[in-house]
Amino acid sequence: MKKIITLLILTLTLTSFTKHPESDFSIVGKWKGKYKKEIGYIIFKKNGYAYFKTQEKTLGGKKFTINGEKATMSYEVDYSKEPIEVDFIVKTKKSGEISRLFCIAKKIKKNTIKLQFGFKGSRPTEFNDKDGVIFQKVK
């Protein structure tokens, strides 16, 4: 019995100190990309909120208006998946309606990622140039 307990403690200790591959990369920050000749930014905050920003407007975050309704936009990232799964979640305050933009991401370099957007309501399964954008981390 002592051997089993010792092995269990040793296993738990080793796994708690193991560095997982996702720990060396975080999507949190400000990312600059170009889509259809327009420069835009995606900002992933530590608090779970996300923003899309262009020269004309900013959408997202804790408080913004969409179609006349107050809303929030947050994000979820699953670093354990290959490719990385990123979801943008818009929730309206009044109706509580939730919509998701399903994406996949891959790290190209330390501060460069490619995001593939699932504009058709489902998660993309591969990367292409039509709905994919390369982003450089600026902050």
PDB file of C-alpha atoms in Angstrom, residues 20-77:
ATOM      1  CA  HIS A  20       2.838  21.609 -21.478  1.00  0.00           C
ATOM      2  CA  PRO A  21       3.369  22.835 -25.061  1.00  0.00           C
ATOM      3  CA  GLU A  22       0.559  25.389 -24.858  1.00  0.00           C
ATOM      4  CA  SER A  23       2.189  27.192 -21.928  1.00  0.00           C
ATOM      5  CA  ASP A  24       4.827  28.838 -24.126  1.00  0.00           C
ATOM      6  CA  PHE A  25       2.223  30.637 -26.253  1.00  0.00           C
ATOM      7  CA  SER A  26      -0.619  32.941 -25.307  1.00  0.00           C
ATOM      8  CA  ILE A  27      -3.046  34.632 -27.634  1.00  0.00           C
ATOM      9  CA  VAL A  28      -3.533  37.488 -25.138  1.00  0.00           C
ATOM     10  CA  GLY A  29      -2.475  40.818 -26.628  1.00  0.00           C
ATOM     11  CA  LYS A  30      -3.047  43.089 -29.608  1.00  0.00           C
ATOM     12  CA  TRP A  31      -2.687  41.513 -33.058  1.00  0.00           C
ATOM     13  CA  LYS A  32      -2.491  43.381 -36.381  1.00  0.00           C
ATOM     14  CA  GLY A  33      -3.691  41.818 -39.624  1.00  0.00           C
ATOM     15  CA  LYS A  34      -4.758  42.693 -43.148  1.00  0.00           C
ATOM     16  CA  TYR A  35      -8.019  41.354 -44.619  1.00  0.00           C
ATOM     17  CA  LYS A  36      -9.300  42.380 -48.051  1.00  0.00           C
ATOM     18  CA  LYS A  37      -6.884  45.345 -48.195  1.00  0.00           C
ATOM     19  CA  GLU A  38      -8.034  46.671 -44.810  1.00  0.00           C
ATOM     20  CA  ILE A  39      -5.788  46.792 -41.749  1.00  0.00           C
ATOM     21  CA  GLY A  40      -7.483  45.617 -38.593  1.00  0.00           C
ATOM     22  CA  TYR A  41      -6.702  44.524 -35.081  1.00  0.00           C
ATOM     23  CA  ILE A  42      -7.908  41.799 -32.779  1.00  0.00           C
ATOM     24  CA  ILE A  43      -7.351  42.434 -29.101  1.00  0.00           C
ATOM     25  CA  PHE A  44      -7.520  39.516 -26.679  1.00  0.00           C
ATOM     26  CA  LYS A  45      -7.713  40.738 -23.075  1.00  0.00           C
ATOM     27  CA  LYS A  46      -6.612  38.715 -20.044  1.00  0.00           C
ATOM     28  CA  ASN A  47     -10.125  39.062 -18.618  1.00  0.00           C
ATOM     29  CA  GLY A  48     -11.585  37.019 -21.505  1.00  0.00           C
ATOM     30  CA  TYR A  49     -12.978  39.861 -23.603  1.00  0.00           C
ATOM     31  CA  ALA A  50     -12.085  40.389 -27.254  1.00  0.00           C
ATOM     32  CA  TYR A  51     -12.279  43.369 -29.611  1.00  0.00           C
ATOM     33  CA  PHE A  52     -12.211  43.755 -33.390  1.00  0.00           C
ATOM     34  CA  LYS A  53     -10.834  47.166 -34.306  1.00  0.00           C
ATOM     35  CA  THR A  54     -10.579  48.938 -37.667  1.00  0.00           C
ATOM     36  CA  GLN A  55      -9.913  52.562 -38.529  1.00  0.00           C
ATOM     37  CA  GLU A  56     -13.638  53.274 -38.486  1.00  0.00           C
ATOM     38  CA  LYS A  57     -14.899  51.385 -35.448  1.00  0.00           C
ATOM     39  CA  THR A  58     -14.324  49.065 -32.537  1.00  0.00           C
ATOM     40  CA  LEU A  59     -16.595  46.099 -31.896  1.00  0.00           C
ATOM     41  CA  GLY A  60     -16.563  43.888 -28.868  1.00  0.00           C
ATOM     42  CA  GLY A  61     -15.405  43.939 -25.317  1.00  0.00           C
ATOM     43  CA  LYS A  62     -17.414  44.247 -22.152  1.00  0.00           C
ATOM     44  CA  LYS A  63     -19.852  46.832 -23.555  1.00  0.00           C
ATOM     45  CA  PHE A  64     -20.710  47.594 -27.164  1.00  0.00           C
ATOM     46  CA  THR A  65     -23.810  47.961 -29.318  1.00  0.00           C
ATOM     47  CA  ILE A  66     -24.745  45.676 -32.195  1.00  0.00           C
ATOM     48  CA  ASN A  67     -28.003  45.975 -34.136  1.00  0.00           C
ATOM     49  CA  GLY A  68     -29.266  48.443 -31.531  1.00  0.00           C
ATOM     50  CA  GLU A  69     -28.679  46.068 -28.612  1.00  0.00           C
ATOM     51  CA  LYS A  70     -26.068  46.224 -25.877  1.00  0.00           C
ATOM     52  CA  ALA A  71     -23.736  43.243 -26.047  1.00  0.00           C
ATOM     53  CA  THR A  72     -20.460  41.721 -24.917  1.00  0.00           C
ATOM     54  CA  MET A  73     -17.843  39.839 -26.890  1.00  0.00           C
ATOM     55  CA  SER A  74     -15.615  37.307 -25.197  1.00  0.00           C
ATOM     56  CA  TYR A  75     -13.395  34.533 -26.456  1.00  0.00           C
ATOM     57  CA  GLU A  76     -12.389  30.992 -25.605  1.00  0.00           C
ATOM     58  CA  VAL A  77      -9.154  29.284 -26.655  1.00  0.00           C
TER      59      VAL A  77
END
